[in-house]
Short mmCIF file of C-alpha atoms and ligand atoms in Angstrom, two decimals:
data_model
loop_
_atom_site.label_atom_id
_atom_site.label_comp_id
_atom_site.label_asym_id
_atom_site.label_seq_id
_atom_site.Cartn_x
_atom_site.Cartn_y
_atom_site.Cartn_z
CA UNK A 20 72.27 93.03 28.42
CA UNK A 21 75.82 92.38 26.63
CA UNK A 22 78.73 94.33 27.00
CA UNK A 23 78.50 96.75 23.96
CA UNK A 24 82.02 97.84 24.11
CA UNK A 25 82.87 94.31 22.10
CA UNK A 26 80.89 96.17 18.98
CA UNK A 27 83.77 98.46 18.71
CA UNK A 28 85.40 97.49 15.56
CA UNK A 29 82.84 95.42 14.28
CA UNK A 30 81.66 95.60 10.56
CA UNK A 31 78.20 93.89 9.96
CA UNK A 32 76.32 93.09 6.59
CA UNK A 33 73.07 94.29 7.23
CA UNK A 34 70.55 92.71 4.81
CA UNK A 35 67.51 94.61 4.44
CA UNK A 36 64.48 92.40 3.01
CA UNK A 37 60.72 94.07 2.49
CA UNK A 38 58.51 94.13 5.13
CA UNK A 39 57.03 96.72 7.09
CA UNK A 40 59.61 96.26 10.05
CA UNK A 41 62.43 97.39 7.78
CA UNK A 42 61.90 101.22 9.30
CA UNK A 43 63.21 99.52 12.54
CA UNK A 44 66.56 98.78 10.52
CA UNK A 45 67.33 102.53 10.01
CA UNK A 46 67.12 102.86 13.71
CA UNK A 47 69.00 99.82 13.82
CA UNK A 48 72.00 101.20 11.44
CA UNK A 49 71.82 104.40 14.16
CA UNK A 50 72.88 102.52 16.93
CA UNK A 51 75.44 100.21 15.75
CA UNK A 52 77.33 103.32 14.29
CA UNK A 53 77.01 105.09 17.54
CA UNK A 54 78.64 101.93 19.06
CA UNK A 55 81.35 102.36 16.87
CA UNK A 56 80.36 99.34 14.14
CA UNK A 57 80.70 99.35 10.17
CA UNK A 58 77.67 98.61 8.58
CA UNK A 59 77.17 98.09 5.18
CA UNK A 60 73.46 97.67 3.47
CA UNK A 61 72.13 95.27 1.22
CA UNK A 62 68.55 96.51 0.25
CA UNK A 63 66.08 94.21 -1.53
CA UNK A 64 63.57 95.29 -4.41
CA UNK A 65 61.22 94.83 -1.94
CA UNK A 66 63.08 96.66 0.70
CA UNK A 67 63.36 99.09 -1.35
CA UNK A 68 59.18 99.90 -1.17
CA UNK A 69 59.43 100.09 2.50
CA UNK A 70 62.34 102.44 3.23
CA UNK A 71 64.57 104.32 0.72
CA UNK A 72 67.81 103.87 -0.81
CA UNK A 73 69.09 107.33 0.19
CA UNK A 74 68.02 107.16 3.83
CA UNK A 75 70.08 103.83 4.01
CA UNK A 76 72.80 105.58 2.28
CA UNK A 77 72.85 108.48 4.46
CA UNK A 78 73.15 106.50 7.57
CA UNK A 79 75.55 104.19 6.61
CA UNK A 80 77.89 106.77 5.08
CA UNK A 81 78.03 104.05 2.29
CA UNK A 82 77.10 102.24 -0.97
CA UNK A 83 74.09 100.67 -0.79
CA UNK A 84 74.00 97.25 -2.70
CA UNK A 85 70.87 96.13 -4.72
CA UNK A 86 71.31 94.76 -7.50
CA UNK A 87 73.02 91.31 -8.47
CA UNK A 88 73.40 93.01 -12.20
CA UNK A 89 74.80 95.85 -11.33
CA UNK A 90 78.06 96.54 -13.14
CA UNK A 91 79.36 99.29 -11.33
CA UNK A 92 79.06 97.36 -7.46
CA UNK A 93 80.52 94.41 -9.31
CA UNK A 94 83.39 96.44 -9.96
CA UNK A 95 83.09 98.43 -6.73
CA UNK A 96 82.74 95.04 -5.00
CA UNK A 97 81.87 92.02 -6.09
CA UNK A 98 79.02 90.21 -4.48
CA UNK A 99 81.21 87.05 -2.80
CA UNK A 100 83.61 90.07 -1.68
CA UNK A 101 80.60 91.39 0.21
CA UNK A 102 79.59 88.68 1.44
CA UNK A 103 83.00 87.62 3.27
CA UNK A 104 83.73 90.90 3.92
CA UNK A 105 82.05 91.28 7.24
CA UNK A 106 82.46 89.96 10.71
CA UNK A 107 78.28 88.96 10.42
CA UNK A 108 76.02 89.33 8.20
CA UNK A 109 72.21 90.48 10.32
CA UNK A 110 69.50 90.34 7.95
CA UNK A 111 66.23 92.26 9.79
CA UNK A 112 63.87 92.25 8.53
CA UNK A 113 64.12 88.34 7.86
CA UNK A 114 60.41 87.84 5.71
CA UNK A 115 58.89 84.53 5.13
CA UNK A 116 60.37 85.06 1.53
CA UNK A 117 64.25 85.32 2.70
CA UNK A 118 63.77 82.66 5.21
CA UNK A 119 62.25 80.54 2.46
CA UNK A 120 64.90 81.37 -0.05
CA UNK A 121 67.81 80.88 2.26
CA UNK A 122 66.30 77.36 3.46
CA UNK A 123 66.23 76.20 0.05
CA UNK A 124 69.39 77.60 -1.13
CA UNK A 125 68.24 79.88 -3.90
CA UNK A 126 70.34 82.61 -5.32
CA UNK A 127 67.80 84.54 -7.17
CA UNK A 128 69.13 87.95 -5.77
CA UNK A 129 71.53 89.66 -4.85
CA UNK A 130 70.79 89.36 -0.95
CA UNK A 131 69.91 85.60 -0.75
CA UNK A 132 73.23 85.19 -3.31
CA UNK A 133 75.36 87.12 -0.51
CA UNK A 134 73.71 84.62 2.11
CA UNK A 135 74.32 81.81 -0.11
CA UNK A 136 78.00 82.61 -0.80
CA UNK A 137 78.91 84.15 2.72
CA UNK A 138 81.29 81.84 4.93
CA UNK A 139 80.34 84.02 7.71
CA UNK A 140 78.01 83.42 10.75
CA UNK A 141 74.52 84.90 9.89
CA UNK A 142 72.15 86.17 12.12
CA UNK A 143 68.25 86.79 11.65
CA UNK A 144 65.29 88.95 12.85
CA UNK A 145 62.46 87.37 11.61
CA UNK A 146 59.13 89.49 11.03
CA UNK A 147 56.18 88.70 9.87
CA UNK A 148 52.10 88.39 9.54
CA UNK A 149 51.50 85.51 12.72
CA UNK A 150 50.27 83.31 10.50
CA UNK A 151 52.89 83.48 8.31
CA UNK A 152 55.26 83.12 10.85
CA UNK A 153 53.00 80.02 12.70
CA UNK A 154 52.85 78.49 9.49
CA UNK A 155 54.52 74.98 8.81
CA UNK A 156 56.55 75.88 6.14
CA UNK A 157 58.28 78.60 7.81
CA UNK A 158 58.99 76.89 11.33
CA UNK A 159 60.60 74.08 9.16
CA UNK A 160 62.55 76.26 6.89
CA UNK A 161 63.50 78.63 10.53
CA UNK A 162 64.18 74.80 11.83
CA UNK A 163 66.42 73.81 9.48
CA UNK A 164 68.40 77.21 9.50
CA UNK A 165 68.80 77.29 12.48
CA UNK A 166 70.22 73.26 12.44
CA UNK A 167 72.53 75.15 9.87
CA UNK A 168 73.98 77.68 12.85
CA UNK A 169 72.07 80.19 11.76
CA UNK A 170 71.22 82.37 14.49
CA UNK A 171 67.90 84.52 15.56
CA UNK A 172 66.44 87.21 17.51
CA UNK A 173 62.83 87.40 17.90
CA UNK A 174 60.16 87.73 16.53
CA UNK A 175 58.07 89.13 19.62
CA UNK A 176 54.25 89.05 20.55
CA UNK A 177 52.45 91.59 19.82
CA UNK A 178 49.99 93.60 17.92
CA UNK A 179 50.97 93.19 13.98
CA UNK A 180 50.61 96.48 11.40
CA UNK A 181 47.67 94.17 9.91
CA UNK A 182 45.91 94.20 13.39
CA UNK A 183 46.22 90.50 14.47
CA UNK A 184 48.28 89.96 17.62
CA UNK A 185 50.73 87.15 18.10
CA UNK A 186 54.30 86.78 17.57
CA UNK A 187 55.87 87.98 14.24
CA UNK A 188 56.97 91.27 15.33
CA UNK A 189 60.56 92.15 14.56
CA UNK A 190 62.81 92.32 17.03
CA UNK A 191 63.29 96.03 18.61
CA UNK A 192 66.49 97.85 17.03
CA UNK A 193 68.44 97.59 20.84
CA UNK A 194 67.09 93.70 21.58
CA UNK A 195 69.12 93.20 18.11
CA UNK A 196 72.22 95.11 19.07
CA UNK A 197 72.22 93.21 22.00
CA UNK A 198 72.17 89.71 20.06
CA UNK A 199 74.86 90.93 17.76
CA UNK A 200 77.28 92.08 21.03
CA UNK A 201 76.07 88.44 22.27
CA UNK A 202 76.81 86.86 19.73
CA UNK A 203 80.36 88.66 19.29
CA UNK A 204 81.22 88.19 23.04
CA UNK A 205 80.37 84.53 22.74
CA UNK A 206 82.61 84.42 20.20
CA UNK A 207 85.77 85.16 22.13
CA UNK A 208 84.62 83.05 24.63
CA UNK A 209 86.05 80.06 23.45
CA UNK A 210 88.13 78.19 25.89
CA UNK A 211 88.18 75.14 24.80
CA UNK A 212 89.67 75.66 21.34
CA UNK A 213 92.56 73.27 20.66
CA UNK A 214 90.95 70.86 22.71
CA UNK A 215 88.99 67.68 20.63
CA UNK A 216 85.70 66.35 22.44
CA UNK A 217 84.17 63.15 21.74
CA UNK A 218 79.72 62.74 23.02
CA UNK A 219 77.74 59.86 22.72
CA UNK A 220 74.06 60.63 22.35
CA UNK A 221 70.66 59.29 22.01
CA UNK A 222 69.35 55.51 22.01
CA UNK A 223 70.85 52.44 20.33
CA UNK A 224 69.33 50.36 18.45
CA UNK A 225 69.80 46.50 18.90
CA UNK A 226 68.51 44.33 15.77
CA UNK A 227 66.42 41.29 16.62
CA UNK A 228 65.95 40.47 13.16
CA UNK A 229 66.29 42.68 9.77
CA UNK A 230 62.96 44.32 10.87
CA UNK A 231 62.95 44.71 14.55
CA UNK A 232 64.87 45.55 17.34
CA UNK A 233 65.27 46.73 20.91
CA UNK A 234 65.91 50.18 21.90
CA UNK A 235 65.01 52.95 24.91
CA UNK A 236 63.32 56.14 24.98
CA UNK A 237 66.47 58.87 24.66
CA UNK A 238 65.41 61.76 22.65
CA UNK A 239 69.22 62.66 22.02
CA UNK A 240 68.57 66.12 23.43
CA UNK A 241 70.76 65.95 25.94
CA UNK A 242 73.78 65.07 24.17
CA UNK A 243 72.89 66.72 21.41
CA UNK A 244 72.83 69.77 23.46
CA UNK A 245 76.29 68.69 25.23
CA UNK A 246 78.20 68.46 22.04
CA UNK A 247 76.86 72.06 20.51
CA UNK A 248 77.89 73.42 23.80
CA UNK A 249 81.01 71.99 23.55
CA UNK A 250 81.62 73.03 20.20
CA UNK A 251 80.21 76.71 21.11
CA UNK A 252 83.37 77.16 23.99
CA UNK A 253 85.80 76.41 20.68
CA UNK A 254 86.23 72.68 20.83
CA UNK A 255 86.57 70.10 18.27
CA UNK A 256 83.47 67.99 18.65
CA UNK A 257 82.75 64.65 17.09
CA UNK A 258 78.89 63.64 18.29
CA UNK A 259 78.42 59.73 18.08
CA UNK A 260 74.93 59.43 17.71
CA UNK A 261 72.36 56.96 17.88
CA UNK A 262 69.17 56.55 15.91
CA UNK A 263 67.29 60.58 16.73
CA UNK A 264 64.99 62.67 14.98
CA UNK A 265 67.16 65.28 15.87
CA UNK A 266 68.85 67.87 12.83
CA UNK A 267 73.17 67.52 13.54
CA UNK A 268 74.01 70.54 15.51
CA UNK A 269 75.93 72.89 14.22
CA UNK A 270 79.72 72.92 13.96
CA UNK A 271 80.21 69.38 15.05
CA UNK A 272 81.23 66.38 13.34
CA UNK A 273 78.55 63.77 13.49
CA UNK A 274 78.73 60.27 12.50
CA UNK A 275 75.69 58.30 12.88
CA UNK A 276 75.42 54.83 14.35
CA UNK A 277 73.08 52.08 15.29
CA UNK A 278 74.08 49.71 17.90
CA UNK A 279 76.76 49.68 21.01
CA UNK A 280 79.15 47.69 18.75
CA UNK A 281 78.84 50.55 16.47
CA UNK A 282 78.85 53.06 18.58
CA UNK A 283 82.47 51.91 20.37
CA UNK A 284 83.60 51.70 17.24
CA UNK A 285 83.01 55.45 16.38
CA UNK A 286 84.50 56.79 19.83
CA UNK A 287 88.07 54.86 19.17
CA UNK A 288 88.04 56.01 15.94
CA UNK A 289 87.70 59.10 17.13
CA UNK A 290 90.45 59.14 19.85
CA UNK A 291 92.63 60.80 20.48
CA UNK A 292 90.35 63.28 22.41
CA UNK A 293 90.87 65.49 25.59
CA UNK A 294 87.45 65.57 26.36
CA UNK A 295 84.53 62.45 26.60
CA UNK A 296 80.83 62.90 27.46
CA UNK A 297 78.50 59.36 27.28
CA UNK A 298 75.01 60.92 27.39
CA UNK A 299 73.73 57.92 25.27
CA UNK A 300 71.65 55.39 26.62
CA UNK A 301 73.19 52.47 25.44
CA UNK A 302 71.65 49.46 25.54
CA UNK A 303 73.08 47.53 27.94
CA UNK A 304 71.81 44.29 26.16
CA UNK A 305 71.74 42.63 22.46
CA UNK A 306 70.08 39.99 21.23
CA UNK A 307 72.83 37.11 20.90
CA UNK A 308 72.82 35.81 17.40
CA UNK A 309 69.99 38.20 15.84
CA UNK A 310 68.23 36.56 13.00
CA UNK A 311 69.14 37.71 9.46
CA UNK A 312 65.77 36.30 8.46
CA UNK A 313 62.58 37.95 9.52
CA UNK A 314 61.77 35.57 12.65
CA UNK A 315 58.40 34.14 11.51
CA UNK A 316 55.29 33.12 13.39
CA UNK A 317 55.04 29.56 12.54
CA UNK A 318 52.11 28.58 15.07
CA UNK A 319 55.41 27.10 17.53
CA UNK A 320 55.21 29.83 20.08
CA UNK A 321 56.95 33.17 20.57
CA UNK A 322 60.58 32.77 20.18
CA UNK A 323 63.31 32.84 23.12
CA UNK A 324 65.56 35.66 22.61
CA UNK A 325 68.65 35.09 24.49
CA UNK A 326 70.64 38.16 25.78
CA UNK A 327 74.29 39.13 25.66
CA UNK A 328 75.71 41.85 26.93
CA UNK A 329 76.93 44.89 25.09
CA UNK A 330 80.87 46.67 25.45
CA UNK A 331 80.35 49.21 27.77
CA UNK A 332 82.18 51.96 26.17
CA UNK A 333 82.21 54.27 29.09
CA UNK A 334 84.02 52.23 31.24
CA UNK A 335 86.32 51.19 27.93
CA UNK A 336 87.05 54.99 27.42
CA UNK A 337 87.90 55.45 31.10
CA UNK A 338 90.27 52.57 31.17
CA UNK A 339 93.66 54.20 31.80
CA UNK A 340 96.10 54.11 28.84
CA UNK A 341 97.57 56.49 26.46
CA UNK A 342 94.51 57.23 24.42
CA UNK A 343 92.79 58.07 27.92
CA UNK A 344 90.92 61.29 27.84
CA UNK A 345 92.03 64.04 30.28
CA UNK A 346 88.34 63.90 31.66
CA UNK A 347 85.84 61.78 31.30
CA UNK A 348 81.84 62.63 32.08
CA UNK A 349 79.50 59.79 32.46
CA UNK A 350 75.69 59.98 32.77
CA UNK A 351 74.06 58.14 35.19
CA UNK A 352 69.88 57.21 34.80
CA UNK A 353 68.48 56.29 37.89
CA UNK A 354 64.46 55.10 38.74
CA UNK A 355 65.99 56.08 42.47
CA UNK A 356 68.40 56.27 45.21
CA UNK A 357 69.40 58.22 42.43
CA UNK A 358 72.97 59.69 44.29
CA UNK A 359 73.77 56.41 45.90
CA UNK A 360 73.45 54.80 42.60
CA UNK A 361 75.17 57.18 40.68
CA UNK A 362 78.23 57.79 42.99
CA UNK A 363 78.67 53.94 42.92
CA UNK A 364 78.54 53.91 39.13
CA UNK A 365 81.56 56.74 39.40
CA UNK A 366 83.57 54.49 40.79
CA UNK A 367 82.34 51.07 38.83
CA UNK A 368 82.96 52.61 35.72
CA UNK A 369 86.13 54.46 36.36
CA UNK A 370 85.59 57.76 34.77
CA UNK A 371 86.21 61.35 36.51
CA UNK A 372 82.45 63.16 36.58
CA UNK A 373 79.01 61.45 36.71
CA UNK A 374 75.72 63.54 35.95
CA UNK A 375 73.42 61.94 37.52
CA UNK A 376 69.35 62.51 36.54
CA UNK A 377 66.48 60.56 37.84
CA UNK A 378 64.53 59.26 34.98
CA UNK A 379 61.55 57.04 36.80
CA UNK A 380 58.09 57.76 35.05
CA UNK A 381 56.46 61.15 35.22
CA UNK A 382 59.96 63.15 35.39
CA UNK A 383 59.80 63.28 31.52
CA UNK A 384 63.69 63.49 31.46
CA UNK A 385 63.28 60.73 28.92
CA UNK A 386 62.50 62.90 25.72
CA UNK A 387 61.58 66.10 27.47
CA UNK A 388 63.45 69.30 27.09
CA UNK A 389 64.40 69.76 30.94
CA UNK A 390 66.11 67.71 33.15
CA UNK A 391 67.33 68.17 36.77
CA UNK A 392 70.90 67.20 37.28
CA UNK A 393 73.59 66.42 40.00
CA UNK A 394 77.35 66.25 39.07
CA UNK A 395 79.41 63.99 41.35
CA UNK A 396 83.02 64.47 41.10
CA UNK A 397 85.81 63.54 43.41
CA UNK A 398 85.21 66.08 45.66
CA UNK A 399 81.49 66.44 45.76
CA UNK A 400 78.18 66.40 44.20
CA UNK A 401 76.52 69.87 42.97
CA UNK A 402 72.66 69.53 42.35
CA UNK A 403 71.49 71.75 39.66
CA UNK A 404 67.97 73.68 39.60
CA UNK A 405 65.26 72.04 37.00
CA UNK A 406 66.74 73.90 33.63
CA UNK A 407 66.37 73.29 30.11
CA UNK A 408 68.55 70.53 28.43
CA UNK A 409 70.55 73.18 26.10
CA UNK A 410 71.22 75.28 29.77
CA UNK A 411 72.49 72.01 31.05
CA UNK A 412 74.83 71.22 28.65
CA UNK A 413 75.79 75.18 28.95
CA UNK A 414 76.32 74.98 32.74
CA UNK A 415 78.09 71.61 31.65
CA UNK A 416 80.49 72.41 29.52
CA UNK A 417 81.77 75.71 31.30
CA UNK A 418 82.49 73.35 34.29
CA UNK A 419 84.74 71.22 31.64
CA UNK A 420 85.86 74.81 30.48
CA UNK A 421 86.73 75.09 34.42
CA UNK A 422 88.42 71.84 34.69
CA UNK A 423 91.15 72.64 31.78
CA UNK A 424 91.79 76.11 33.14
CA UNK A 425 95.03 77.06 33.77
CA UNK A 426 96.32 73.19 32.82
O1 PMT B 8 68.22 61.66 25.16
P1 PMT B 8 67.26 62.41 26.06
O2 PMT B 8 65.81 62.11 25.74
O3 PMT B 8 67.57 63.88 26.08
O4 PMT B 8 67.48 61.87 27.54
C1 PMT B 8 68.68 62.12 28.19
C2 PMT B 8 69.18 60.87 28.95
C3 PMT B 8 68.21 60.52 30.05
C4 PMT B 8 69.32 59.68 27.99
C5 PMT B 8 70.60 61.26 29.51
O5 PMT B 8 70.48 62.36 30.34
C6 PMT B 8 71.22 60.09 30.28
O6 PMT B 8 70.97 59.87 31.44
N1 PMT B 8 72.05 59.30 29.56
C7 PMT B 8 72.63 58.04 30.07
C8 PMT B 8 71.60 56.95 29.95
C9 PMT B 8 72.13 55.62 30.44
O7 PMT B 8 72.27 54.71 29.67
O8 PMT B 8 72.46 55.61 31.71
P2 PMT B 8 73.05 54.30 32.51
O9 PMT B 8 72.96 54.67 33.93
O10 PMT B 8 72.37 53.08 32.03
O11 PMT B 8 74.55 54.22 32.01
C10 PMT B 8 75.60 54.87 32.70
C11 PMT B 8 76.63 55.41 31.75
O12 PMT B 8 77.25 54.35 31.04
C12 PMT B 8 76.09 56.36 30.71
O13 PMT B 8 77.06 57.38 30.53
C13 PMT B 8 75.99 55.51 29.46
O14 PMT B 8 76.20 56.27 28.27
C14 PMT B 8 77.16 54.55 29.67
N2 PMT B 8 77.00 53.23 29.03
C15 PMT B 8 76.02 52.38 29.44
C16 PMT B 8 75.96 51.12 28.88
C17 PMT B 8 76.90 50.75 27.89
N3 PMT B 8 76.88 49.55 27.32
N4 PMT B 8 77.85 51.62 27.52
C18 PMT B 8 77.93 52.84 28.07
O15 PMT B 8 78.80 53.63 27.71
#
């Protein structure tokens, strides 16, 4: 459970849409006040059917705001005013509807114009029918919110006011306090700020000819996760990423890329930087002289493709010189022998921390959401329980947090 005494202080935009859970937000309202936050109320017309205006009014000790048209809040406070004017804006319950709306940008009231306009972090308690929450359109629309650094609690299993069972159930009123002190604690956690991060992730792609080309099996989850974990402790993170299905995490700067050449390219641009992480599998190969004509089967035989080898940007980013990072962090993927390997590639390579995972058939760490890690430094390796990639790249970037203490 957070520490609640970070609420103290606080002042939260609590967005109110219609749906049966929204008696859960009076409770809600209840216990942020007792923990000493500000909350204000936006109410939706169909909010509005589910719990009422005055009980909303009572318990926040304030205006409620419902209507976009309404002359006297625009004069009271207009509706980018509210909007800004909180420290985050919690919108429970989140329906299908809001989610929808927010995904797609629409402005059609006065609570998805507040969400529209805010510049503030938003977070969400989703409820909802479980079909309506298993449904396509609103995992992709929750998808690409959340690719937007929007943030969510819930919904839990359970049995639904229509009688179905499943997840869609809103959030209880203390599992979203505890999100919102999360969330608030995690923001002044942030000690890498000042410092600028460059992480390589996911495959490259090498052309053969305009239409094909060699590449490898990275998901770009890793690094993906490495550079939002980065950018969650407060730094500056440009992500050079390869071809990925992947939606940009938030709050970094991404800049796509195809190929090694490309991809080198991108992290000296991006220098000068304190911090580097290569999670990318780079190939370690190109074709030499790819085709800019589709290679065509004339009846002659396969053609020979002749190899060359690619920059190696790790080692070129651990090469000492003034645009040297203050810490470098290789990856090493290993089919075995995995820390003799590794620990040799340290030293090969030059750079100051190798993660090492073993990546032979069957370990799924390849494209799979967990991998099992070791983290040779100078001093010593650390092996790291089976987690999932995201807790990696937490665990990871707290020890980077670690290495710039006190420096
Ligand atoms: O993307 P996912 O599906 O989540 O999978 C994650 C991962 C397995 C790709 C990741 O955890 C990982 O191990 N990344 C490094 C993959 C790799 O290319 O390892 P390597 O041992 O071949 O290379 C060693 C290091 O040199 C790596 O930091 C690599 O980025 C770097 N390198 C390699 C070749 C090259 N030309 N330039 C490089 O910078």
């Amino acid at each position: 459970m957070a520490d609640h005494a970070i609420l103290a202080g606080k002042r939260v935009l609590l967005v109110i849409a219609g749906g049966i859970a929204a008696y859960k937000s009076l409770e809600l309202i209840r216990r942020l006040r007792e923990r000493g936050v500000t909350v204000r109320a936006v109410l939706t017309e169909a909010g509005a059917r589910f719990v009422t205006p005055l009980s909303v009014q009572a318990l926040t000790e304030d205006t409620v705001y419902r209507d976009l048209w309404s002359l006297t809040d625009e004069s009271e406070m207009g509706h980018i005013r509210l909007s800004r004017e909180a420290d985050l804006l919690v919108v429970a319950p989140a329906t299908a509807n809001l989610l929808a709306r927010m995904a797609g940008g629409m402005a059609d009231d006065l609570a998805a114009t507040v969400l529209l306009a805010t510049d503030k972090p938003v977070l969400v308690a989703p409820a909802m029918n479980v079909r309506m929450w298993q449904h396509a359109a609103t995992q992709a629309n929750m998808a690409l919110l959340e690719s937007r650094g929007v943030l969510r609690v819930g919904p839990n299993d359970g049995v639904m006011a229509c009688n179905e069972y499943g997840p869609g159930r809103m959030a209880e009123p203390m599992e979203i306090v505890d999100a919102i002190a999360g969330f608030f604690a995690a923001e002044s956690h942030r000690p890498l700020a000042g410092r600028r991060a460059i992480v390589t992730s996911g495959p490259t792609h090498e052309p053969i000819d305009p239409v094909r080309y060699i590449a490898n099996r990275s998901s770009g989850k890793q690094g993906h996760a490495i550079a939002a974990a980065l950018a969650t402790l407060g730094a500056e993170v440009t992500l050079v990423s390869g071809p990925t299905r992947l939606p940009d995490p938030a709050g970094c700067k991404v800049v796509h890329i195809e190929t090694a050449r490309e991809m080198l390219a991108a992290c000296e641009t991006a220098l000068p930087a304190d911090i580097a992480v290569c999670a990318a599998a780079v190939a370690d190969w190109r074709v030499d002289g790819a085709s800019d004509r589709k290679l065509k089967k004339d009846g002659g035989g396969p053609p020979a493709l002749a190899l060359t080898e690619n920059p190696d940007i790790l080692a070129t980013l651990s090469r000492p010189g003034e645009h040297r990072p203050a810490l470098v962090v290789g990856f090493a993927a290993e089919t075995g022998d995995v820390l003799t390997y590794a620990t040799a590639k340290r030293a090969r390579k030059g750079c100051d921390w190798i993660v090492a995972n073993d990546v032979s058939p069957g370990t799924g760490t390849f494209g799979g959401s967990d991998n099992t890690v070791h983290l040779i430094r100078a001093d010593g390796v650390e092996s790291w329980p089976t987690m999932p990639k995201d807790a990696v790249a937490t665990r990871l970037a707290e020890a980077v947090a670690g290495y710039f203490e006190g420096k």
